[in-house]
XYZ file of C-alpha atoms in Angstrom:
425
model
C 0.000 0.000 0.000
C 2.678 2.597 0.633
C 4.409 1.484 -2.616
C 1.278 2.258 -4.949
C 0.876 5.453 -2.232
C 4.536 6.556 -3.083
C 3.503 6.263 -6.913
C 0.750 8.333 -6.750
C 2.685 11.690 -5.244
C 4.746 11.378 -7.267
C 2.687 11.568 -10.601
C 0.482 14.295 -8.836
C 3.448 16.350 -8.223
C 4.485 15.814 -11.661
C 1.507 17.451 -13.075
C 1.845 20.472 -15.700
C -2.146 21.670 -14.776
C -3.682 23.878 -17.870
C -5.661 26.906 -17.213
C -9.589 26.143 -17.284
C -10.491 26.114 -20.147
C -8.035 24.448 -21.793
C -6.798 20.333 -21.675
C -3.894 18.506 -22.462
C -4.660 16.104 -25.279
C -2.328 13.995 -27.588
C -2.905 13.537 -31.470
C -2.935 10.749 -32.783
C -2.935 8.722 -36.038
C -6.099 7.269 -37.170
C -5.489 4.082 -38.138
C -7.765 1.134 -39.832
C -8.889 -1.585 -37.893
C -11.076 -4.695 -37.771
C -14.063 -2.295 -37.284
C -14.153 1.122 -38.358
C -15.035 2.481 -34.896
C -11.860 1.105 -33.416
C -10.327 4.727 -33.265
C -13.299 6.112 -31.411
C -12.599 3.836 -28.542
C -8.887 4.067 -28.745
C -7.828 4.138 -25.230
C -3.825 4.495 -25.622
C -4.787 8.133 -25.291
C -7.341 11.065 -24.335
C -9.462 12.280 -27.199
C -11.041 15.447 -28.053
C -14.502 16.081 -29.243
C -15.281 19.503 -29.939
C -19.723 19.895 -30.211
C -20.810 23.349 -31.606
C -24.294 24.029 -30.568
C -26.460 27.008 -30.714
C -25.863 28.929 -27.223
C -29.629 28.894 -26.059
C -30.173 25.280 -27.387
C -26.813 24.744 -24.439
C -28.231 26.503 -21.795
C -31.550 24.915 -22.446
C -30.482 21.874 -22.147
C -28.308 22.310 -18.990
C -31.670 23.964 -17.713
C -33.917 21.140 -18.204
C -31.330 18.707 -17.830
C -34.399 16.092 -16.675
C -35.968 16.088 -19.968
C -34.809 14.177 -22.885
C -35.498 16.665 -25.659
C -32.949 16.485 -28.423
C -30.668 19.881 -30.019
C -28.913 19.973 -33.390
C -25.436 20.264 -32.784
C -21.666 19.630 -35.464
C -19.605 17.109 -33.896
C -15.821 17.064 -34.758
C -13.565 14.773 -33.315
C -9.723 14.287 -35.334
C -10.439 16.443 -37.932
C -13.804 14.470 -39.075
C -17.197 16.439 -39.099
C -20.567 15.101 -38.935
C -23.431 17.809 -39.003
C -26.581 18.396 -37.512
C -25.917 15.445 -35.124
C -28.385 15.366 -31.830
C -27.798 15.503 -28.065
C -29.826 14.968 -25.547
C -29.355 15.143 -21.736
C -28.974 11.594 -19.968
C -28.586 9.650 -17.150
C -30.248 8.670 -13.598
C -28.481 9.905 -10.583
C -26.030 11.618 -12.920
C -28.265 13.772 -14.473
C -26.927 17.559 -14.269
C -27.816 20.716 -15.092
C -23.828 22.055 -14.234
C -22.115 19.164 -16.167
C -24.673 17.333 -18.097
C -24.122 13.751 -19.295
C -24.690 13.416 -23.431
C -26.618 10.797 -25.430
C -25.411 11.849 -28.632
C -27.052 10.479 -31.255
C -25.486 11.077 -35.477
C -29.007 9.783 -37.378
C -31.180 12.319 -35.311
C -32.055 14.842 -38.260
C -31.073 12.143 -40.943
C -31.769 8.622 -40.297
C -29.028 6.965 -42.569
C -26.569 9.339 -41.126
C -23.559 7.366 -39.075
C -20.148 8.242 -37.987
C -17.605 5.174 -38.334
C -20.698 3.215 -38.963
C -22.276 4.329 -35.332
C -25.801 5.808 -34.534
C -24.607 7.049 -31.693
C -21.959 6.966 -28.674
C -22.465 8.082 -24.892
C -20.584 10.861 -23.214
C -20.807 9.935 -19.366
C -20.031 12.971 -17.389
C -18.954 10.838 -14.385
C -20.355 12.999 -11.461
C -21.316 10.220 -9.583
C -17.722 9.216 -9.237
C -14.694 11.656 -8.560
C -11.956 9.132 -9.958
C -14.099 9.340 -13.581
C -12.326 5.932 -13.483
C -14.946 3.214 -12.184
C -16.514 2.754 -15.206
C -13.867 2.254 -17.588
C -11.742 -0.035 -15.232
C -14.774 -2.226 -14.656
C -15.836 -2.766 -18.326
C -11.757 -3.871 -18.956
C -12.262 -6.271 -16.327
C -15.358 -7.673 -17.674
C -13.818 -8.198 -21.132
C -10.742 -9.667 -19.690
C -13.384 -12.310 -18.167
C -14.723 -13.139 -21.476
C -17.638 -10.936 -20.989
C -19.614 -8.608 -23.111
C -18.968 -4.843 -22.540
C -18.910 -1.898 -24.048
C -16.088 -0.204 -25.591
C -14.643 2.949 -23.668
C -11.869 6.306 -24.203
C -11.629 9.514 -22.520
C -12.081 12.237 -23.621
C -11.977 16.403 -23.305
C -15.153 17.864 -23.960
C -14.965 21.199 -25.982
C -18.684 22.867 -26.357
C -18.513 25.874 -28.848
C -15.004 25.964 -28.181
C -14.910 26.305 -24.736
C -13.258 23.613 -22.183
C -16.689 21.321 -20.695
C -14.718 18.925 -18.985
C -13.640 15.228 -19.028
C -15.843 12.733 -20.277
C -15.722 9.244 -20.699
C -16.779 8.141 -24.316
C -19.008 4.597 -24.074
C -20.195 2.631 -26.531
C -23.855 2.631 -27.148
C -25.689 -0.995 -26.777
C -27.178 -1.166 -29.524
C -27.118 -3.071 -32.671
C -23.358 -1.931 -33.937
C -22.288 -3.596 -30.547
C -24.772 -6.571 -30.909
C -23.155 -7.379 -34.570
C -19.745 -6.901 -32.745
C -20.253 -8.704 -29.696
C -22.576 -11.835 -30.588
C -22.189 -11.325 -35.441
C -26.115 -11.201 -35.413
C -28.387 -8.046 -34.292
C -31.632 -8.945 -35.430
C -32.769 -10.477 -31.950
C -35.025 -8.666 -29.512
C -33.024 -5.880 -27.034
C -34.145 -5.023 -24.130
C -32.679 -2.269 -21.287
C -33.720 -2.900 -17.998
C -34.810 0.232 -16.478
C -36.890 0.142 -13.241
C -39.520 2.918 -12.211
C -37.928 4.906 -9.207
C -40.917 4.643 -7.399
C -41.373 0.767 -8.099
C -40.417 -1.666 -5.758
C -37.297 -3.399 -6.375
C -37.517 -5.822 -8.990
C -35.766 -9.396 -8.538
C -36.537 -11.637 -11.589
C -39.887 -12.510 -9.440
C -43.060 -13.906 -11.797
C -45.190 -10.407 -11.530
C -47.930 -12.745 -13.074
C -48.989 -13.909 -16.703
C -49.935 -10.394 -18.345
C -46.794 -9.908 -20.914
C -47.501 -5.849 -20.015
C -46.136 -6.486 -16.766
C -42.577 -6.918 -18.396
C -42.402 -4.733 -21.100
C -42.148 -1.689 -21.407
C -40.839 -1.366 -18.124
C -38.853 -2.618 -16.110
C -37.257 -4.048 -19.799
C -37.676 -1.370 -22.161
C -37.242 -2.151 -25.565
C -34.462 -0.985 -27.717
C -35.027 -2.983 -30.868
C -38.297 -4.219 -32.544
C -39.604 -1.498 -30.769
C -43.162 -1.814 -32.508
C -43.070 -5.826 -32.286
C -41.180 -5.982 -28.598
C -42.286 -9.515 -27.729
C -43.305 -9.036 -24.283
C -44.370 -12.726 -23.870
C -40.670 -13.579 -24.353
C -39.727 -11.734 -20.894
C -42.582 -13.179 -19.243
C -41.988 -16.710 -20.148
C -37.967 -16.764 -18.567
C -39.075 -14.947 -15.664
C -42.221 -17.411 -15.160
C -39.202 -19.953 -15.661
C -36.896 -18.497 -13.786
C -39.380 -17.953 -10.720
C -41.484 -21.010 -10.469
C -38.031 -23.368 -10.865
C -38.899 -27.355 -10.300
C -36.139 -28.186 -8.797
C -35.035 -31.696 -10.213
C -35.798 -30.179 -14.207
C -34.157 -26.726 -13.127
C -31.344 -26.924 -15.028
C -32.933 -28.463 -18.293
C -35.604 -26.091 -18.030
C -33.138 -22.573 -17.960
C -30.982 -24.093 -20.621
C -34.086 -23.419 -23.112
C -33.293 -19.479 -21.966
C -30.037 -18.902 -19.968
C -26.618 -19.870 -20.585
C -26.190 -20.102 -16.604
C -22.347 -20.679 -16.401
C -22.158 -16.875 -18.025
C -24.835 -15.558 -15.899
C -23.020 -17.018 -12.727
C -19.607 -15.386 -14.091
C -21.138 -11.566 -14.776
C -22.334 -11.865 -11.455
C -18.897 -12.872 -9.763
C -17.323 -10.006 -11.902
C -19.948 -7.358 -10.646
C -19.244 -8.828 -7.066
C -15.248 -8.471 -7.020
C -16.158 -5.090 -8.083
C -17.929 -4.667 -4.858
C -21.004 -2.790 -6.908
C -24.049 -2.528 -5.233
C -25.890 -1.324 -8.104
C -26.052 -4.641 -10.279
C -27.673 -7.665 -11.333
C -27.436 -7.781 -7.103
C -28.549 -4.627 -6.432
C -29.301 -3.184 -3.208
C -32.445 -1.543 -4.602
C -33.052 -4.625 -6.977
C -31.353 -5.572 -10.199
C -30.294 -2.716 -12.261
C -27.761 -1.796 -14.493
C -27.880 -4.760 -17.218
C -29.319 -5.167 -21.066
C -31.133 -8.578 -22.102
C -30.468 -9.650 -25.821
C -32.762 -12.544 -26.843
C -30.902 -14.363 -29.745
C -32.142 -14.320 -33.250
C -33.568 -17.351 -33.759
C -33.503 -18.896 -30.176
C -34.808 -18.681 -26.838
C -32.017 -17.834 -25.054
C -30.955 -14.461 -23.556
C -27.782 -12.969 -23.158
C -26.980 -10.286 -20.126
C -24.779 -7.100 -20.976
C -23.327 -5.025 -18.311
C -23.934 -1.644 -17.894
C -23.137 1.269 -16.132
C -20.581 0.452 -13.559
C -20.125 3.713 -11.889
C -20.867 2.616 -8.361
C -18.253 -0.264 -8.611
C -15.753 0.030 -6.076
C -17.756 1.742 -3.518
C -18.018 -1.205 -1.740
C -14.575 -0.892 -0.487
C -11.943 -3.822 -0.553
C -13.510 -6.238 1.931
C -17.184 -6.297 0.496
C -18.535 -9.365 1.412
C -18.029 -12.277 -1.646
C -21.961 -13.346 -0.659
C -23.748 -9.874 -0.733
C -26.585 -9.598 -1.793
C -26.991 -13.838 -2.008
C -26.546 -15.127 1.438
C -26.868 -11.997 3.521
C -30.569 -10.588 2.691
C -34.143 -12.229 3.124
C -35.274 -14.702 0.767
C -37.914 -12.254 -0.879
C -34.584 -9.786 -1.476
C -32.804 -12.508 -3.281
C -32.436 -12.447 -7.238
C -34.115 -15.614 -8.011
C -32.106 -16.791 -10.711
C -29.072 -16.441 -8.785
C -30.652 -18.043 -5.850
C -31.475 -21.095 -7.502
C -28.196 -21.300 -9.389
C -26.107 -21.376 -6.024
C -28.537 -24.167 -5.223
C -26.125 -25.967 -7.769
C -23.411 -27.027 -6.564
C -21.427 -27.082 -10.097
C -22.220 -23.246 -10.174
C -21.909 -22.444 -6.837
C -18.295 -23.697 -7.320
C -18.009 -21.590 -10.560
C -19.426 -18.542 -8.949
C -15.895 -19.045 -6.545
C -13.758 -19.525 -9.561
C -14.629 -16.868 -10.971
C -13.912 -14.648 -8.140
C -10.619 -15.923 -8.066
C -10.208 -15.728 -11.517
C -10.622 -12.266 -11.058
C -8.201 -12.089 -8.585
C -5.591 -13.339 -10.845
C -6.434 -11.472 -13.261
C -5.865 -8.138 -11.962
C -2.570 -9.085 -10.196
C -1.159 -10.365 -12.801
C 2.333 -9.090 -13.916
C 3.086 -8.036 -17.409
C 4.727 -10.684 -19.261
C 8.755 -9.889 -19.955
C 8.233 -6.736 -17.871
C 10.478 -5.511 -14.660
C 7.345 -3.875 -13.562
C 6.451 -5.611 -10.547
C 2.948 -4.272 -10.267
C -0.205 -6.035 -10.817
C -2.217 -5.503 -14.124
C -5.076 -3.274 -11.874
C -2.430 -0.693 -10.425
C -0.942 -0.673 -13.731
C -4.039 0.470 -15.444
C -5.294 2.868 -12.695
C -1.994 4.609 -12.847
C -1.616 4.357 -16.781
C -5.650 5.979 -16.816
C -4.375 8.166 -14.325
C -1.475 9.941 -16.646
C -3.891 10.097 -19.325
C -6.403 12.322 -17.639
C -5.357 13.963 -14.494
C -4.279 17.233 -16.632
C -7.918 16.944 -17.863
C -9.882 16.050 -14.478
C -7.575 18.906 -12.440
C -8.783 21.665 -15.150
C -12.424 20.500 -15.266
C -14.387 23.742 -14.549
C -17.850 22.256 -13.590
C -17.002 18.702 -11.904
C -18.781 18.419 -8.797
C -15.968 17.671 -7.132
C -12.526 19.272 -5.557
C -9.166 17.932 -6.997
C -7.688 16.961 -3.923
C -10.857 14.383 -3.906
C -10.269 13.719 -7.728
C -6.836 12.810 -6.025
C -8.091 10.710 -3.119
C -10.498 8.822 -5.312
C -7.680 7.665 -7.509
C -5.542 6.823 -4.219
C -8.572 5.004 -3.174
C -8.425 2.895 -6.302
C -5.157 2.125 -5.620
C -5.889 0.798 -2.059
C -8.531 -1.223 -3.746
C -5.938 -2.844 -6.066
C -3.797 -3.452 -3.552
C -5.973 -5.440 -1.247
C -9.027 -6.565 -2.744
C -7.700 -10.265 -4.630
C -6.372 -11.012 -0.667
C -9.197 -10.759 0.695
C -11.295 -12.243 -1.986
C -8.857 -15.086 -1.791
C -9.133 -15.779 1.882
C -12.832 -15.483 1.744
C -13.273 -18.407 -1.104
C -10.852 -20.304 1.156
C -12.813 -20.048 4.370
C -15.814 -20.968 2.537
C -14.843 -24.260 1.280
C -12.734 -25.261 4.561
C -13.684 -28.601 5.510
């Protein structure tokens, strides 16, 4: 701990801080790749997007930064323009009328209008988390799992050529990423997105009516006019109702529940209490019924309370610790198994190793998570120190990252210790 401590003075002394206003970005060559929006979600470096918007369309959006109602803005990012482009405000709890997080969508005013064959990106405005780090770090560690996630860069934020702030670029889910992630799209998409005055939602049967699913809590985001709201009913009346000896055969038809267990154990070394686990009920999470099949994949989403936790969140929260009617029922019944139940420790330890692991060939001694946080760290601490409108103070921009490093530094232990106490004899 005082090692990764020792690192992190020293970069912060280091630092050559711009006048607001202004950030430190690095150019760099846009090179082709396996798909053409590679070089959007570059991460070697920090970006810059510059968004030129009519001044009262801005403030009107900052003002009503609750509502959802679209602006024409240019987008330029690496000396590519795309015109008349629309933003939006967006978010939950990040919603803000100071530093407002950006759906920004390219086929607003013109519907076969893309930008390196995207509809659309997300610019996350982070003010629910001071390191602007959670989010990124989390979907690395899902893909080094195996797991879908989206793609993510940093970026500076220029509006009408004056300095917004650091933003975290994110890859819509959407069919782009479905072709990407899974080579099909034409499926049925859905975004969970529960009411905030609803009661927390656990994959419970909420009865037979197909209305009860869909449009909310899973909100479609393809065949929007066709959403197939029996299909959500039918795995959750599966998934609720479970006969125990045909449990297994029966979830196949829907769930691949190896990878369901594994997102789970991924969201859980995170020590995020805002996930398929939730706290408040599952949140956070996209459902992608295959074309031509009954089964449903889970994508991750929004990881911005990972972390929060701390280092010694408990390996069965939200599973072992809460009443049976505040248990996610799939979950529930997979840890019944005792195949998963294993897996679900495996993974957890997989994760463990993975983020400690040293760099192949390298005399850097430090794990592949301190690594990161301090490589993310040189990339945007110019960027995060000059941000005029964060809602935030650097020196806790500062202890957020240090916090991240304590993380690193002690979270595979005690992960490690707690799978071993568990299956002690």
């Amino acid at each position: 701990m005082t090692h990764t401590h020792a690192i992190l003075v020293v970069v912060t002394l280091g630092l050559c801080i711009p006048a607001a206003g202004a950030a430190s970005t690095q150019t760099r060559a846009v090179s082709s790749a396996a798909d053409p929006s590679d070089p959007l979600f570059d991460d070697a470096a920090l970006h810059e997007i510059r968004l030129f918007v009519n001044a009262r369309d801005w403030q009107t959006l900052k003002t009503n930064a609750l509502e959802n109602t679209y602006y024409p803005c240019d987008f330029h990012w690496e000396g590519q323009v795309v015109r008349n482009a629309g933003i939006r405000s967006r978010g939950n709890g990040s919603r803000s009328g100071t530093k407002p997080g950006l759906r920004l969508d390219f086929d607003r005013y013109s519907t076969e209008q893309t930008f390196l064959g995207l509809k659309s990106v997300v610019l996350r405005n982070n003010t629910q988390d001071p390191s602007n780090m959670h989010e990124r770090l989390s979907m690395q560690l899902f893909r080094r799992l195996g797991l879908p996630a989206p793609r993510e860069a940093y970026a500076a934020l220029y509006v009408n050529n004056e300095y917004a702030g650091l933003y975290t670029i994110v890859e819509s889910i959407d069919k782009h990423f479905l072709k990407r992630t899974f080579n099909e799209n034409d499926g049925y998409l859905y975004k969970f997105e529960s009411p905030v005055d609803a009661p927390p939602y656990y994959f419970n049967y909420l009865g037979p009516e197909p209305e009860l699913y869909v449009p909310l809590p899973f909100k479609p985001e393809t065949h929007e006019n066709d959403a197939r709201p029996e299909f959500i009913e039918q795995l959750a009346r599966a998934i609720s109702e479970p006969d125990r000896p045909s449990f297994r055969s029966t979830m196949a038809e829907f769930v691949d529940l190896e990878k369901f267990v594994r997102q789970v154990a991924v969201e859980n070394f995170l020590a995020d209490n805002d996930g398929i686990l939730g706290k408040w009920g599952m949140n956070n999470f996209y459902l992608y019924r295959l074309e031509n099949s009954t089964k449903f994949e889970f994508i991750t989403w929004d990881r911005s309370e990972a972390f929060k936790g701390g280092s010694d969140y408990g390996i069965l929260r939200n599973i072992a610790d809460v009443s049976s009617w505040a248990r996610n029922r799939l979950m529930d019944s997979a840890m019944n198994e005792k195949d998963l139940s294993d897996l679900y420790l495996d993974t957890l330890l997989a994760c463990a190793r993975s983020v400690t692991e040293i760099e192949s060939g390298s005399s850097d001694d430090r794990g592949w998570f301190v690594r990161e946080i301090m490589r993310q760290y040189g990339q945007i601490s110019a960027a995060a120190l000059a941000d005029p409108v964060k809602p935030y103070s650097n020196d806790e921009f500062v202890g957020a990252v240090q916090d991240l490093l304590t993380f690193a530094a002690s979270r595979s232990d005690f992960v490690q210790q707690e799978v071993s106490r568990l299956r002690r004899p």
